[in-house]
Amino acid sequence: MPRFRVAVTDFINDDLSTERDVLGDIADITAYDAYTEADLAGKIDAADAVMIYHNLELTRTTIGRLTNCKLIVRCGVGFDNVDHRYARERGIPVGNVPDYGTEEVADSAIGLMLAMTRGINFLNNRLQRKVGTWMYTPVAPLRRLRGRVFGVIGLGRIGAAAALRAKALGMDVAFYDPLKPDGYDKAIGVRRVEKLDDLLRQSFVLSVHCPLTPDTKNIVDARALSLMPDGSYLVNTARGATVDAAAIPAAVRSGKLAGAAIDVLPFEPPPDDHPLLAAWRDPADPCHDRVIVNPHSAFYSEEGLLDMRVKGAQACRRALLGEPLRNVVN
Ligand SMILES: NC(=O)c1ccc[n+]([C@@H]2O[C@H](COP(=O)([O-])OP(=O)(O)OC[C@H]3O[C@@H](n4cnc5c(N)ncnc54)[C@H](O)[C@@H]3O)[C@@H](O)[C@H]2O)c1
Ligand SMILES: O=C(O)[C@H](O)CO
């Protein structure tokens, strides 16, 4: 049997031993470490399967040139960076790996909330810069969480895992998710809020956990932020474009937000002149100590990444051998 060709487009730039353990008997695997489609030009057209992570957007430019492809697998949950509709038109299934790091992302969301509400970053940063004194009570945003509302947008796997953690901290968990049927919410004791605006008005901490779709693009924009209580907190570990990050500096400066923690931005890596990054890097701006920016790392653990790679490679194996596919999103 001729050997298949599998292309790993981005993110994984090591020895590929994980992928070879799963696929090495039937396929040759090449990694490209691409950030743009131009980095891939002409290189993966003949691939029999494509594994893509999140550093790259795969549009019709590349998908239109794939001649043998039996599967594009988004090694990860969010598949907004693959034009899956166009892939379907071309008869190419797109799959994802929905179940590798739910706990990691939920832990990250709660960790970011705790870092902000317990002033961990704020105090650490100021002490390190020798701003102020050892006396923190007049300035530090240290807040009690028990009894306060943890608002979740999107009660899926990760939203629910974050909700359970927030409940364990004694928080009152409310969620907005128009696509989620009743049932599980009652089983885990969280309250549904029918209108997003009502969730925004109630949330002491708002945590975004919906996928990026046309309906959720900028679901948290300047108007949404204006509805939140004064001195509230925003956590985004979903997708950058679900939040208008450029609206955050004004909300922090006005005191509407006491803090914002952002794991994801609309363009990654983000340009240095992004208004949020510029404000966050400026020691004179309130965003400096009240905003946390992480490099799309909420999902990451060694174990989670290994799961993701193995499951992505297993999906390719099934596709190449003509076995039934799982987790097809198109
Ligand atoms: N930062 C990271 O490292 C990281 C890691 C994994 C996933 N993610 C992101 O988190 C998202 C959620 O992951 P998941 O595993 O919980 O997915 P999921 O599919 O289990 O849950 C998503 C939930 O969002 C809901 N939803 C869809 N449209 C909505 C809308 N308009 N308003 C409110 N809710 C809506 C769905 O009904 C579903 O319940 C992913 O799509 C991905 O973009 C980020
Ligand atoms: O969607 C995901 O799984 C994460 O963002 C990592 O790609």
Short mmCIF file of C-alpha atoms and ligand atoms in Angstrom, two decimals:
data_model
loop_
_atom_site.label_atom_id
_atom_site.label_comp_id
_atom_site.label_asym_id
_atom_site.label_seq_id
_atom_site.Cartn_x
_atom_site.Cartn_y
_atom_site.Cartn_z
CA MET A 1 0.00 0.00 0.00
CA PRO A 2 1.42 3.46 -0.83
CA ARG A 3 2.20 5.57 2.19
CA PHE A 4 -0.08 8.48 2.99
CA ARG A 5 1.10 12.06 3.52
CA VAL A 6 0.01 13.93 6.64
CA ALA A 7 0.71 17.64 7.05
CA VAL A 8 0.90 19.26 10.49
CA THR A 9 0.48 22.91 9.60
CA ASP A 10 1.44 24.83 12.77
CA PHE A 11 2.30 24.93 16.47
CA ILE A 12 4.01 21.52 16.71
CA ASN A 13 7.63 21.97 15.72
CA ASP A 14 9.34 19.15 17.56
CA ASP A 15 10.23 15.63 16.52
CA LEU A 16 6.64 14.48 15.81
CA SER A 17 7.28 11.25 17.72
CA THR A 18 3.74 11.38 19.13
CA GLU A 19 2.18 11.55 15.67
CA ARG A 20 4.57 8.87 14.38
CA ASP A 21 3.58 6.50 17.20
CA VAL A 22 -0.01 6.66 15.94
CA LEU A 23 0.49 7.02 12.19
CA GLY A 24 4.07 6.07 11.41
CA ASP A 25 3.19 2.62 10.00
CA ILE A 26 0.98 4.11 7.29
CA ALA A 27 2.01 7.72 6.77
CA ASP A 28 4.87 10.15 6.37
CA ILE A 29 4.30 13.19 8.54
CA THR A 30 5.67 16.67 7.93
CA ALA A 31 5.35 19.69 10.22
CA TYR A 32 5.42 23.25 8.84
CA ASP A 33 5.25 25.59 11.86
CA ALA A 34 3.26 28.09 9.76
CA TYR A 35 1.68 31.33 10.98
CA THR A 36 0.13 32.33 7.66
CA GLU A 37 -1.12 30.46 4.65
CA ALA A 38 1.74 32.00 2.68
CA ASP A 39 4.10 29.89 4.82
CA LEU A 40 2.34 26.80 3.44
CA ALA A 41 2.06 27.87 -0.21
CA GLY A 42 2.42 24.87 -2.51
CA LYS A 43 3.64 22.62 0.32
CA ILE A 44 0.57 20.70 1.45
CA ASP A 45 -1.54 20.49 -1.72
CA ALA A 46 -1.10 16.72 -2.01
CA ALA A 47 -1.60 15.92 1.69
CA ASP A 48 -3.95 13.03 2.46
CA ALA A 49 -4.79 14.53 5.86
CA VAL A 50 -4.12 17.88 7.50
CA MET A 51 -3.65 18.49 11.21
CA ILE A 52 -4.09 22.15 12.19
CA TYR A 53 -3.67 23.82 15.59
CA HIS A 54 -4.57 27.44 16.36
CA ASN A 55 -1.66 29.52 15.05
CA LEU A 56 -3.04 29.65 11.54
CA GLU A 57 -6.22 30.38 9.64
CA LEU A 58 -7.03 27.88 6.90
CA THR A 59 -9.14 29.56 4.21
CA ARG A 60 -10.30 28.63 0.76
CA THR A 61 -6.88 29.70 -0.53
CA THR A 62 -5.32 26.57 0.91
CA ILE A 63 -8.37 24.34 1.15
CA GLY A 64 -9.09 24.95 -2.54
CA ARG A 65 -5.70 23.50 -3.46
CA LEU A 66 -6.02 20.26 -1.49
CA THR A 67 -6.36 17.47 -4.05
CA ASN A 68 -6.29 14.26 -1.95
CA CYS A 69 -7.40 15.37 1.48
CA LYS A 70 -9.61 12.94 3.40
CA LEU A 71 -9.74 14.93 6.63
CA ILE A 72 -8.75 18.28 8.07
CA VAL A 73 -8.54 17.81 11.82
CA ARG A 74 -8.52 20.87 14.06
CA CYS A 75 -6.41 19.59 16.93
CA GLY A 76 -8.35 21.50 19.57
CA VAL A 77 -11.91 22.51 20.39
CA GLY A 78 -12.50 25.78 18.53
CA PHE A 79 -12.63 25.30 14.76
CA ASP A 80 -13.32 28.93 13.82
CA ASN A 81 -9.90 29.13 12.12
CA VAL A 82 -10.89 26.63 9.43
CA ASP A 83 -13.32 27.53 6.65
CA HIS A 84 -15.27 24.35 7.32
CA ARG A 85 -18.18 25.38 5.12
CA TYR A 86 -15.96 25.69 2.10
CA ALA A 87 -14.26 22.40 3.00
CA ARG A 88 -17.70 20.76 3.02
CA GLU A 89 -18.43 22.20 -0.44
CA ARG A 90 -15.22 20.52 -1.57
CA GLY A 91 -16.21 17.24 0.11
CA ILE A 92 -13.49 17.44 2.77
CA PRO A 93 -14.65 16.57 6.28
CA VAL A 94 -13.39 18.76 9.12
CA GLY A 95 -13.10 17.25 12.58
CA ASN A 96 -12.06 18.64 15.94
CA VAL A 97 -10.77 17.31 19.26
CA PRO A 98 -13.39 18.49 21.73
CA ASP A 99 -12.29 16.58 24.82
CA TYR A 100 -8.64 16.99 25.66
CA GLY A 101 -8.35 19.93 28.07
CA THR A 102 -11.69 20.95 29.53
CA GLU A 103 -10.30 21.02 33.07
CA GLU A 104 -7.24 23.02 32.10
CA VAL A 105 -9.32 25.80 30.53
CA ALA A 106 -11.78 25.85 33.43
CA ASP A 107 -8.86 25.97 35.90
CA SER A 108 -7.34 28.83 33.92
CA ALA A 109 -10.59 30.83 33.93
CA ILE A 110 -10.95 30.41 37.68
CA GLY A 111 -7.24 31.07 38.21
CA LEU A 112 -7.51 34.33 36.29
CA MET A 113 -10.57 35.32 38.31
CA LEU A 114 -8.75 34.58 41.58
CA ALA A 115 -5.63 36.41 40.44
CA MET A 116 -7.71 39.53 39.84
CA THR A 117 -10.13 39.41 42.76
CA ARG A 118 -7.42 38.52 45.28
CA GLY A 119 -5.15 41.21 43.84
CA ILE A 120 -2.39 38.71 43.16
CA ASN A 121 -1.09 40.34 39.99
CA PHE A 122 -1.88 43.84 41.16
CA LEU A 123 0.08 43.58 44.41
CA ASN A 124 2.92 41.55 42.97
CA ASN A 125 3.41 44.02 40.11
CA ARG A 126 3.36 47.06 42.36
CA LEU A 127 5.76 45.61 44.92
CA GLN A 128 8.12 44.59 42.17
CA ARG A 129 8.06 48.12 40.74
CA LYS A 130 8.31 49.62 44.25
CA VAL A 131 5.07 51.53 43.70
CA GLY A 132 3.29 52.50 46.91
CA THR A 133 4.17 50.92 50.23
CA TRP A 134 3.74 47.67 52.13
CA MET A 135 0.31 49.06 53.14
CA TYR A 136 -2.12 47.80 50.50
CA THR A 137 -5.60 48.36 51.89
CA PRO A 138 -6.30 51.76 50.28
CA VAL A 139 -5.49 50.66 46.76
CA ALA A 140 -5.82 46.93 46.24
CA PRO A 141 -8.89 45.46 44.59
CA LEU A 142 -9.27 42.51 46.96
CA ARG A 143 -12.85 41.27 46.86
CA ARG A 144 -14.92 38.54 48.46
CA LEU A 145 -16.32 36.01 45.97
CA ARG A 146 -18.77 34.09 48.14
CA GLY A 147 -22.33 34.99 47.22
CA ARG A 148 -21.31 37.01 44.17
CA VAL A 149 -22.53 36.18 40.66
CA PHE A 150 -20.27 34.25 38.31
CA GLY A 151 -21.83 34.83 34.89
CA VAL A 152 -21.10 32.28 32.17
CA ILE A 153 -21.67 32.88 28.47
CA GLY A 154 -21.90 29.39 26.96
CA LEU A 155 -22.59 26.49 29.32
CA GLY A 156 -20.79 23.82 27.30
CA ARG A 157 -18.04 21.52 28.51
CA ILE A 158 -15.72 24.28 29.67
CA GLY A 159 -18.41 26.71 30.84
CA ALA A 160 -19.94 23.97 32.99
CA ALA A 161 -16.56 22.94 34.41
CA ALA A 162 -15.84 26.57 35.30
CA ALA A 163 -19.34 26.90 36.78
CA LEU A 164 -18.77 23.91 39.07
CA ARG A 165 -15.51 25.41 40.28
CA ALA A 166 -17.16 28.77 40.93
CA LYS A 167 -19.92 27.03 42.89
CA ALA A 168 -17.27 25.35 45.01
CA LEU A 169 -16.06 28.87 45.87
CA GLY A 170 -19.55 29.73 47.09
CA MET A 171 -20.51 31.82 44.08
CA ASP A 172 -23.97 32.18 42.62
CA VAL A 173 -23.62 30.86 39.07
CA ALA A 174 -25.82 32.21 36.29
CA PHE A 175 -25.50 31.49 32.58
CA TYR A 176 -26.68 32.60 29.17
CA ASP A 177 -26.79 29.91 26.49
CA PRO A 178 -29.70 30.01 24.06
CA LEU A 179 -28.65 26.72 22.45
CA LYS A 180 -28.34 24.64 25.61
CA PRO A 181 -31.41 22.52 26.38
CA ASP A 182 -32.76 22.56 29.94
CA GLY A 183 -31.59 19.71 32.14
CA TYR A 184 -27.90 19.73 32.86
CA ASP A 185 -28.10 23.23 34.32
CA LYS A 186 -30.61 22.03 36.88
CA ALA A 187 -28.53 18.95 37.66
CA ILE A 188 -25.52 21.10 38.54
CA GLY A 189 -27.50 23.85 40.24
CA VAL A 190 -26.86 26.86 38.05
CA ARG A 191 -29.44 29.47 36.99
CA ARG A 192 -30.38 30.18 33.41
CA VAL A 193 -30.76 33.82 32.43
CA GLU A 194 -32.79 34.19 29.23
CA LYS A 195 -31.38 37.52 28.08
CA LEU A 196 -27.72 38.30 27.72
CA ASP A 197 -28.24 41.86 28.96
CA ASP A 198 -29.69 40.52 32.20
CA LEU A 199 -26.66 38.28 32.71
CA LEU A 200 -24.37 41.26 32.09
CA ARG A 201 -26.25 43.39 34.62
CA GLN A 202 -25.87 40.70 37.30
CA SER A 203 -22.33 39.47 36.76
CA PHE A 204 -19.65 40.35 39.27
CA VAL A 205 -17.38 38.13 37.20
CA LEU A 206 -18.27 37.45 33.56
CA SER A 207 -16.54 34.45 31.98
CA VAL A 208 -16.82 33.83 28.25
CA HIS A 209 -17.02 30.19 27.13
CA CYS A 210 -18.97 30.21 23.85
CA PRO A 211 -17.44 29.36 20.46
CA LEU A 212 -16.66 32.11 17.97
CA THR A 213 -19.52 32.22 15.48
CA PRO A 214 -21.22 35.05 13.57
CA ASP A 215 -23.62 35.32 16.56
CA THR A 216 -20.90 35.58 19.19
CA LYS A 217 -18.44 37.92 17.43
CA ASN A 218 -17.99 40.86 19.84
CA ILE A 219 -20.74 39.47 22.07
CA VAL A 220 -18.95 41.44 24.80
CA ASP A 221 -18.48 44.90 23.30
CA ALA A 222 -18.44 48.40 24.76
CA ARG A 223 -22.23 48.39 25.13
CA ALA A 224 -22.17 45.03 26.92
CA LEU A 225 -19.42 46.22 29.26
CA SER A 226 -21.44 49.34 30.06
CA LEU A 227 -24.23 47.12 31.44
CA MET A 228 -21.96 45.30 33.89
CA PRO A 229 -21.85 46.41 37.52
CA ASP A 230 -19.23 49.01 38.42
CA GLY A 231 -16.08 47.30 39.63
CA SER A 232 -16.80 43.96 37.96
CA TYR A 233 -14.39 41.56 36.26
CA LEU A 234 -14.11 40.01 32.79
CA VAL A 235 -12.41 36.74 31.90
CA ASN A 236 -12.04 35.57 28.29
CA THR A 237 -10.56 32.14 27.68
CA ALA A 238 -12.80 31.42 24.64
CA ARG A 239 -11.82 33.22 21.44
CA GLY A 240 -10.37 36.68 21.04
CA ALA A 241 -13.05 37.98 18.71
CA THR A 242 -15.89 37.17 21.15
CA VAL A 243 -14.77 40.25 23.10
CA ASP A 244 -13.99 43.67 21.69
CA ALA A 245 -10.67 43.87 23.51
CA ALA A 246 -10.16 47.44 22.28
CA ALA A 247 -13.10 48.47 24.48
CA ILE A 248 -11.43 47.17 27.65
CA PRO A 249 -9.02 50.05 28.43
CA ALA A 250 -11.81 52.62 28.68
CA ALA A 251 -13.86 50.28 30.88
CA VAL A 252 -10.89 49.78 33.22
CA ARG A 253 -10.00 53.46 33.34
CA SER A 254 -13.57 54.41 34.21
CA GLY A 255 -13.75 51.80 36.99
CA LYS A 256 -16.52 49.88 35.22
CA LEU A 257 -14.15 46.94 35.16
CA ALA A 258 -11.94 46.37 38.20
CA GLY A 259 -10.02 43.88 36.09
CA ALA A 260 -9.92 41.99 32.82
CA ALA A 261 -8.06 38.77 32.06
CA ILE A 262 -7.59 37.88 28.44
CA ASP A 263 -6.11 34.60 27.23
CA VAL A 264 -7.07 35.14 23.61
CA LEU A 265 -7.01 38.04 21.15
CA PRO A 266 -8.58 38.38 17.70
CA PHE A 267 -5.21 38.20 15.95
CA GLU A 268 -2.50 36.02 17.47
CA PRO A 269 0.24 36.88 17.96
CA PRO A 270 -1.33 40.32 18.37
CA PRO A 271 0.25 43.45 16.87
CA ASP A 272 2.26 45.45 19.43
CA ASP A 273 0.09 48.50 18.83
CA HIS A 274 -3.13 46.73 19.83
CA PRO A 275 -4.87 49.28 22.10
CA LEU A 276 -5.24 46.79 24.95
CA LEU A 277 -1.59 45.76 24.85
CA ALA A 278 -0.44 49.37 24.61
CA ALA A 279 -2.50 50.28 27.71
CA TRP A 280 -1.39 47.16 29.60
CA ARG A 281 2.30 47.85 28.92
CA ASP A 282 2.08 51.48 30.03
CA PRO A 283 3.02 51.75 33.74
CA ALA A 284 1.01 54.97 33.99
CA ASP A 285 -2.21 53.32 32.77
CA PRO A 286 -4.60 51.62 35.23
CA CYS A 287 -4.64 48.66 32.82
CA HIS A 288 -1.01 47.95 33.74
CA ASP A 289 -1.92 46.31 37.03
CA ARG A 290 -5.57 45.48 36.41
CA VAL A 291 -5.32 43.63 33.12
CA ILE A 292 -3.81 40.19 32.67
CA VAL A 293 -2.85 39.00 29.19
CA ASN A 294 -1.82 35.40 28.53
CA PRO A 295 -0.63 33.98 25.17
CA HIS A 296 -3.55 31.61 24.40
CA SER A 297 -2.27 29.21 27.04
CA ALA A 298 -5.48 28.35 28.94
CA PHE A 299 -5.70 24.89 27.37
CA TYR A 300 -2.10 23.98 27.85
CA SER A 301 -0.68 21.28 30.04
CA GLU A 302 1.82 18.65 28.97
CA GLU A 303 -0.85 16.03 29.46
CA GLY A 304 -3.53 17.98 27.61
CA LEU A 305 -1.29 18.67 24.65
CA LEU A 306 -0.35 14.99 24.45
CA ASP A 307 -4.05 14.02 24.46
CA MET A 308 -4.73 16.56 21.74
CA ARG A 309 -1.94 15.30 19.53
CA VAL A 310 -2.80 11.64 20.00
CA LYS A 311 -6.51 12.23 19.35
CA GLY A 312 -5.78 14.37 16.30
CA ALA A 313 -3.49 11.69 14.89
CA GLN A 314 -6.04 8.96 15.66
CA ALA A 315 -8.67 10.93 13.73
CA CYS A 316 -6.30 11.06 10.74
CA ARG A 317 -5.70 7.35 11.00
CA ARG A 318 -9.43 6.60 10.85
CA ALA A 319 -9.85 8.88 7.84
CA LEU A 320 -6.89 7.41 5.98
CA LEU A 321 -8.05 3.84 6.60
CA GLY A 322 -11.62 4.68 5.57
CA GLU A 323 -13.05 4.04 9.04
CA PRO A 324 -16.06 5.99 10.41
CA LEU A 325 -15.07 9.52 11.47
CA ARG A 326 -15.85 11.08 14.84
CA ASN A 327 -16.37 14.72 15.83
CA VAL A 328 -16.99 15.95 12.29
CA VAL A 329 -18.04 19.59 12.50
CA ASN A 330 -19.11 20.21 8.89
N1 LIG B 1 -8.17 29.48 25.38
C1 LIG B 1 -8.04 28.19 25.16
O1 LIG B 1 -6.95 27.65 25.32
C2 LIG B 1 -9.24 27.38 24.74
C3 LIG B 1 -9.19 25.98 24.87
C4 LIG B 1 -10.30 25.24 24.50
C5 LIG B 1 -11.43 25.87 24.00
N2 LIG B 1 -11.43 27.21 23.88
C6 LIG B 1 -12.63 27.89 23.37
O2 LIG B 1 -13.69 27.60 24.27
C7 LIG B 1 -14.87 27.39 23.52
C8 LIG B 1 -15.83 26.52 24.32
O3 LIG B 1 -15.31 25.20 24.45
P1 LIG B 1 -16.25 24.02 24.97
O4 LIG B 1 -15.42 22.79 24.98
O5 LIG B 1 -16.95 24.40 26.22
O6 LIG B 1 -17.30 23.95 23.79
P2 LIG B 1 -18.78 23.40 23.84
O7 LIG B 1 -19.20 23.22 22.42
O8 LIG B 1 -18.87 22.22 24.76
O9 LIG B 1 -19.61 24.59 24.51
C9 LIG B 1 -19.91 25.79 23.89
C10 LIG B 1 -21.22 26.30 24.45
O10 LIG B 1 -21.47 27.59 23.92
C11 LIG B 1 -22.84 27.68 23.63
N3 LIG B 1 -23.13 28.73 22.66
C12 LIG B 1 -23.10 28.69 21.31
N4 LIG B 1 -23.52 29.86 20.78
C13 LIG B 1 -23.82 30.66 21.84
C14 LIG B 1 -24.30 31.99 21.95
N5 LIG B 1 -24.61 32.72 20.85
N6 LIG B 1 -24.49 32.52 23.17
C15 LIG B 1 -24.20 31.79 24.28
N7 LIG B 1 -23.77 30.50 24.24
C16 LIG B 1 -23.57 29.96 23.04
C17 LIG B 1 -23.22 26.30 23.11
O11 LIG B 1 -24.63 26.06 23.19
C18 LIG B 1 -22.43 25.41 24.06
O12 LIG B 1 -23.19 25.06 25.19
C19 LIG B 1 -14.36 26.74 22.22
O13 LIG B 1 -15.26 26.96 21.15
C20 LIG B 1 -13.04 27.42 21.99
O14 LIG B 1 -13.19 28.51 21.13
C21 LIG B 1 -10.37 27.98 24.22
O1 LIG B 2 -9.71 25.54 20.95
C1 LIG B 2 -8.78 25.02 21.57
O2 LIG B 2 -8.74 23.82 21.82
C2 LIG B 2 -7.67 25.88 22.09
O3 LIG B 2 -7.88 27.20 21.78
C3 LIG B 2 -6.32 25.46 21.63
O4 LIG B 2 -6.24 25.43 20.27
#
